[in-house]
CSV table of C-alpha atoms in Angstrom, one decimal:
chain,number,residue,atom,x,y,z
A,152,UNK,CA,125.7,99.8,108.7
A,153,UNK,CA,122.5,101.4,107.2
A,154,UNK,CA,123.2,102.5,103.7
A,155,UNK,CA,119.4,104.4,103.7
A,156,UNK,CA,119.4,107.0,106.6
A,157,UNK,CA,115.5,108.4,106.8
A,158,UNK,CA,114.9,111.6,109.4
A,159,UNK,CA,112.9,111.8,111.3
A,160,UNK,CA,112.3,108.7,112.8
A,161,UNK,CA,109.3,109.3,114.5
A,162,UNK,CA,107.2,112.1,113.2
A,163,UNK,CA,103.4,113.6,114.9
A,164,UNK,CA,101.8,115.9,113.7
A,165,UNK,CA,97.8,117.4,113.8
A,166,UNK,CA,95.7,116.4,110.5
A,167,UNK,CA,96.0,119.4,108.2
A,168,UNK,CA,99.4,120.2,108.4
A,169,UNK,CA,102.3,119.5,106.1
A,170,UNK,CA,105.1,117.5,106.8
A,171,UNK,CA,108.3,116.2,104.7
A,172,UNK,CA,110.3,113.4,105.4
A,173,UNK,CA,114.2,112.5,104.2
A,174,UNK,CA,115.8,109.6,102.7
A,175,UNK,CA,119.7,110.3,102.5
A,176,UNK,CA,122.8,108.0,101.4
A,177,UNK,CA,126.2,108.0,100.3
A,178,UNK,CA,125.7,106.3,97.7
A,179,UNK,CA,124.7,106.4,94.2
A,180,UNK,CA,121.2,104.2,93.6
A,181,UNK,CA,119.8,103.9,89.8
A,182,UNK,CA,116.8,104.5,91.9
A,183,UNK,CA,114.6,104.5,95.0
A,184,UNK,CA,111.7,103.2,96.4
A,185,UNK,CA,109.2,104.5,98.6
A,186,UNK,CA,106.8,102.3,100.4
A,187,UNK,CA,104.2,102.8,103.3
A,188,UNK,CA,103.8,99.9,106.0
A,189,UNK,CA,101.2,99.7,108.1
A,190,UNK,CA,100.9,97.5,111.3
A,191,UNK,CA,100.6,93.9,110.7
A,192,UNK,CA,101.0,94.4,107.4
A,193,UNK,CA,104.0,93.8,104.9
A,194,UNK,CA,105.3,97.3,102.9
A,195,UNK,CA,103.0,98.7,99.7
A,196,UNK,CA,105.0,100.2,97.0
A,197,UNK,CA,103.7,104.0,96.5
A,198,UNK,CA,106.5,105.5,94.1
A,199,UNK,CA,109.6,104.5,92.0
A,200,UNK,CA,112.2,107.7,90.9
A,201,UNK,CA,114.5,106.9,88.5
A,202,UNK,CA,116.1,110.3,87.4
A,203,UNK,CA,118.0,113.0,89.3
A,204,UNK,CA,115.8,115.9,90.3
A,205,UNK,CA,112.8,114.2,89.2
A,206,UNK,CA,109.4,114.8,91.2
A,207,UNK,CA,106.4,112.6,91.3
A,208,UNK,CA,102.8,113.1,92.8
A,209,UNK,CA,100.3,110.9,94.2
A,210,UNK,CA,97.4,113.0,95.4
A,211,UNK,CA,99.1,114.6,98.1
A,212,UNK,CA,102.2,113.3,98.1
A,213,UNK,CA,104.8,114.7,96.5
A,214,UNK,CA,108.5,112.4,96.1
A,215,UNK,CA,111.7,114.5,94.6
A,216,UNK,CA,115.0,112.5,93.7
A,217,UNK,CA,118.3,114.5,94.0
A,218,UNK,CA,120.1,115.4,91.7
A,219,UNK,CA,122.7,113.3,92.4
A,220,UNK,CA,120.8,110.3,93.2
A,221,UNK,CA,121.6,109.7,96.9
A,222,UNK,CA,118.4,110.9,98.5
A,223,UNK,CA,114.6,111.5,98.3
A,224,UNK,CA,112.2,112.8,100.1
A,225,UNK,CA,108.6,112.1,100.4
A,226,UNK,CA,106.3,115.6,100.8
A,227,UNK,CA,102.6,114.9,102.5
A,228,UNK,CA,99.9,118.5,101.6
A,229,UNK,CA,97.0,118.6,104.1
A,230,UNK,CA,98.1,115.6,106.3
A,231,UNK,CA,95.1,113.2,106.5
A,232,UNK,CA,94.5,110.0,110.0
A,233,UNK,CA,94.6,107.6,106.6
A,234,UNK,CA,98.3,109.0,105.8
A,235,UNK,CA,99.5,107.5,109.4
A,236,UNK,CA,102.2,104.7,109.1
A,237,UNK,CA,105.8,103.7,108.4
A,238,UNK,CA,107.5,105.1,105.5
A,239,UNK,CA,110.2,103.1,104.2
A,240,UNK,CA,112.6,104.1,101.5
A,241,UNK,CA,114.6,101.6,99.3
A,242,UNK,CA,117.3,101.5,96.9
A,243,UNK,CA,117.7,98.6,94.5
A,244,UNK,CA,121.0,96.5,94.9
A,245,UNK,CA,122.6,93.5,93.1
A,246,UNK,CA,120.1,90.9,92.0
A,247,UNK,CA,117.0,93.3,92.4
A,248,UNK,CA,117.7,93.3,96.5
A,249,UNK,CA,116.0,96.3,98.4
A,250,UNK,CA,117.9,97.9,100.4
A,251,UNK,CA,115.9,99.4,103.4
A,252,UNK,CA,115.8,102.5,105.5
A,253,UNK,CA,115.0,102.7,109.0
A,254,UNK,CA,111.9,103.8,107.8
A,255,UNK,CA,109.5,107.0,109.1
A,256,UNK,CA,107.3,106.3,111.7
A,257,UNK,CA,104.4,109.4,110.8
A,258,UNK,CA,101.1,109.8,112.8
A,259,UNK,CA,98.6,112.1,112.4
A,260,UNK,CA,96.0,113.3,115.1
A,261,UNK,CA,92.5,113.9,113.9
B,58,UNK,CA,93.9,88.9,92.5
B,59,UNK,CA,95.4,87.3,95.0
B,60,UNK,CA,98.2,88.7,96.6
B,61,UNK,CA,101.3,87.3,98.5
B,62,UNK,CA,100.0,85.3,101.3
B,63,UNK,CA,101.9,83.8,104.2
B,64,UNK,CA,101.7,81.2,107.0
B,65,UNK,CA,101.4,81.0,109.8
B,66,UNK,CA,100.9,84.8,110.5
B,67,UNK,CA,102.2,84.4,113.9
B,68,UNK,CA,104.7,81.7,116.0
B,69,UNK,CA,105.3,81.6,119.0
B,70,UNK,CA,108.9,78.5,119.6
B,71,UNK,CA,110.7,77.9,122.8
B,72,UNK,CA,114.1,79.0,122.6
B,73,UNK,CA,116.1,75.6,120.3
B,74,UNK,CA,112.9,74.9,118.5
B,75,UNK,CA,112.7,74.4,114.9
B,76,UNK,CA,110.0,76.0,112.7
B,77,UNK,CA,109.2,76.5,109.2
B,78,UNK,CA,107.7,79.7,107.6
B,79,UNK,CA,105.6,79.4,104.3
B,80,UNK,CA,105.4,81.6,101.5
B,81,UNK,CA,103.0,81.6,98.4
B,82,UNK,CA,103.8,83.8,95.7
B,83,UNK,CA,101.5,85.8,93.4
B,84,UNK,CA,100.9,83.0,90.3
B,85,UNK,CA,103.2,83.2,87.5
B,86,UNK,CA,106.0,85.2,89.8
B,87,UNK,CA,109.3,84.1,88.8
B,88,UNK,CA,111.4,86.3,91.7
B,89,UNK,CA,110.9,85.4,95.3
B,90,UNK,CA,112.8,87.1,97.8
B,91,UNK,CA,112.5,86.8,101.9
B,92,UNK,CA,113.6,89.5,104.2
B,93,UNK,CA,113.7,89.6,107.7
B,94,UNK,CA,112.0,92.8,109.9
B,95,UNK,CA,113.2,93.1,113.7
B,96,UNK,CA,111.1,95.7,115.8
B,97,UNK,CA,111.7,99.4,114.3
B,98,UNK,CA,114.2,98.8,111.5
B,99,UNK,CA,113.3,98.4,107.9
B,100,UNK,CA,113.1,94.8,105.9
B,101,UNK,CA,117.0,93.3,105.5
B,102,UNK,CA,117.1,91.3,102.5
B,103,UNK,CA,117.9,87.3,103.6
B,104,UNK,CA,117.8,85.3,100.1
B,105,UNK,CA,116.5,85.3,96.8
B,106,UNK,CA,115.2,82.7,94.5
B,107,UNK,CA,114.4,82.7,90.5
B,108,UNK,CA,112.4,80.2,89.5
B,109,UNK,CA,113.6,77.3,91.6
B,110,UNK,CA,117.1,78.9,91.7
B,111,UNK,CA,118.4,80.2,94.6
B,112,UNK,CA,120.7,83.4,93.3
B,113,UNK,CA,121.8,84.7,96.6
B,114,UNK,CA,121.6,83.5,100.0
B,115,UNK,CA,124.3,86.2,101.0
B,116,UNK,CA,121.7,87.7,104.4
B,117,UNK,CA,121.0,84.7,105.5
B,118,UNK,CA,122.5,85.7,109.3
B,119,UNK,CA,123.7,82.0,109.9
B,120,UNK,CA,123.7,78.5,108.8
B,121,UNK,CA,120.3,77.7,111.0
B,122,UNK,CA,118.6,79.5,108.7
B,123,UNK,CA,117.8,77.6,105.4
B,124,UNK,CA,115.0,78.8,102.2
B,125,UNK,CA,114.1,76.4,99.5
B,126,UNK,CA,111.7,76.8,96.6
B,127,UNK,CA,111.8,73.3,95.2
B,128,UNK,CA,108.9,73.8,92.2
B,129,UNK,CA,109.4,77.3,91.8
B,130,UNK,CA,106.5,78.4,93.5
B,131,UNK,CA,105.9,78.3,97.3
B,132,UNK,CA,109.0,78.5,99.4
B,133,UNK,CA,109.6,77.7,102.9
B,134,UNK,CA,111.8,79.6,104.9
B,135,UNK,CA,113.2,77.5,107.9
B,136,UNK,CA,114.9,78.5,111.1
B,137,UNK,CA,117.1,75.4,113.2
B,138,UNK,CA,117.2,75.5,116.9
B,139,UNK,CA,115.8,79.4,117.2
B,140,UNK,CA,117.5,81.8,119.2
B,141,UNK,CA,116.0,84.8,121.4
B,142,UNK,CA,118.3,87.1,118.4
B,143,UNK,CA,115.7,85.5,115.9
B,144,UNK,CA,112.7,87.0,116.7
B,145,UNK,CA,111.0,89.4,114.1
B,146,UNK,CA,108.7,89.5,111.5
B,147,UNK,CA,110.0,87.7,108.3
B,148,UNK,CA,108.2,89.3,104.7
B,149,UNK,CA,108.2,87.4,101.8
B,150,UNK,CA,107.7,89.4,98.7
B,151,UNK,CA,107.3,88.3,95.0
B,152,UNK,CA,108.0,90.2,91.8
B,153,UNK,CA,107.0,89.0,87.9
B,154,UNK,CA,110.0,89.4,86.6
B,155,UNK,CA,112.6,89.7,88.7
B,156,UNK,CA,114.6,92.2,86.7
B,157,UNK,CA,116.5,95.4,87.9
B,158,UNK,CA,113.1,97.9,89.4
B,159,UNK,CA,110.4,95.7,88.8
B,160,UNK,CA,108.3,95.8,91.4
B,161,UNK,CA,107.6,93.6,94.2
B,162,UNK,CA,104.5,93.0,96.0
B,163,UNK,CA,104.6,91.6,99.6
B,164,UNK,CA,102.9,89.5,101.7
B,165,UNK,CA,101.8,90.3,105.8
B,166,UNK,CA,104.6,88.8,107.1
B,167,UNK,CA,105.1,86.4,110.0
B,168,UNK,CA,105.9,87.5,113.3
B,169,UNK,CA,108.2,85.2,115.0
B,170,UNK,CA,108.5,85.5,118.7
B,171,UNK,CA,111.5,83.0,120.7
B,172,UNK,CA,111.3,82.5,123.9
């Protein structure tokens, strides 16, 4: 059973555009991850959230937290070829254990 | 810095083979922790070492599979008489402290193919 559910899983779209992308559980994390993988590669760590509602922003991404703590998602401005990869979401379990989505698969055509 | 580096990056074991996957932290690293990546699904945590420690073992899918960390750096992740079911990439990641959100960094992964 996957505690993260991410939508979509596969995601293409032509470089300019905007796209969003949703991390969603049942339950409650004290926070969540959001990390980019590309191929052959192991995941990068992009952004933390911590509180409900919060929003961060890393050029042109923009994450948001819920309110209630049980999902994220991950906002991308002006889609760039350098943004294509896996997304993966994570919550933090027992013992600092990540507990990972399916993960995002976005591409973006030049 | 150096990051998280891992070896081999990829093996290739006949179906009952035994092989061993190695791990070397980031220096001074106290948390290691070793997940296992099967084609389009995210990492699911395997185990989980402080120091020399390990804390939980609780993904480790069966008793073939066996981690040790014996000076609390490098670990080796090892996999008894392999099955077709065990083929993935396996990510070892590190993190300073180990504590609830700190981070941790990860290394490339080895891709383990059974045949």
């Amino acid at each position: 059973t996957q505690l993260l559910e991410q939508s979509p899983q596969f995601l293409s779209i032509q470089e300019g555009e905007n796209l969003t992308v949703y991390c969603n559980s049942s339950s409650v994390f004290s926070s969540l991850q959001w990390y980019r993988q590309e191929p052959g590669e192991g995941p990068v760590l992009l952004v933390t959230v911590v509180t409900g509602g919060e929003v961060k922003k890393l050029k042109r991404l923009t994450f948001q937290f819920g309110d209630a703590r049980k999902d994220s998602s991950l906002h991308i401005t002006a889609a760039q070829p350098g943004d294509t990869g896996l997304y993966l979401c994570a919550g933090a379990r027992g013992n600092n254990r990540l507990a990972f989505g399916k993960g995002n698969q976005v591409v973006v055509i030049p | 810095g150096a990051g998280v580096s891992q070896s081999p990056r990829y093996k290739v074991a006949k179906r009952g083979q035994d092989v061993a996957l190695r791990c070397d932290p980031i220096s001074g690293h106290v948390s290691l922790f070793w997940y296992q990546q099967a084609l389009g699904q995210g990492p699911e945590f395997l185990t989980y070492f402080q120091n020399e420690a390990q804390l939980d073992k609780s993904g480790l899918p069966s008793d073939r599979f066996f981690a040790e960390r014996p000076e609390g750096s490098v670990s080796t992740l090892k996999i008894q008489r392999t099955q077709q079911e065990d083929s993935a990439v396996y990510l070892c990641a590190s993190s300073f402290s180990g504590m609830h959100g700190d981070t941790q960094y990860f290394g490339p992964g080895t891709r383990l193919t059974v045949l």
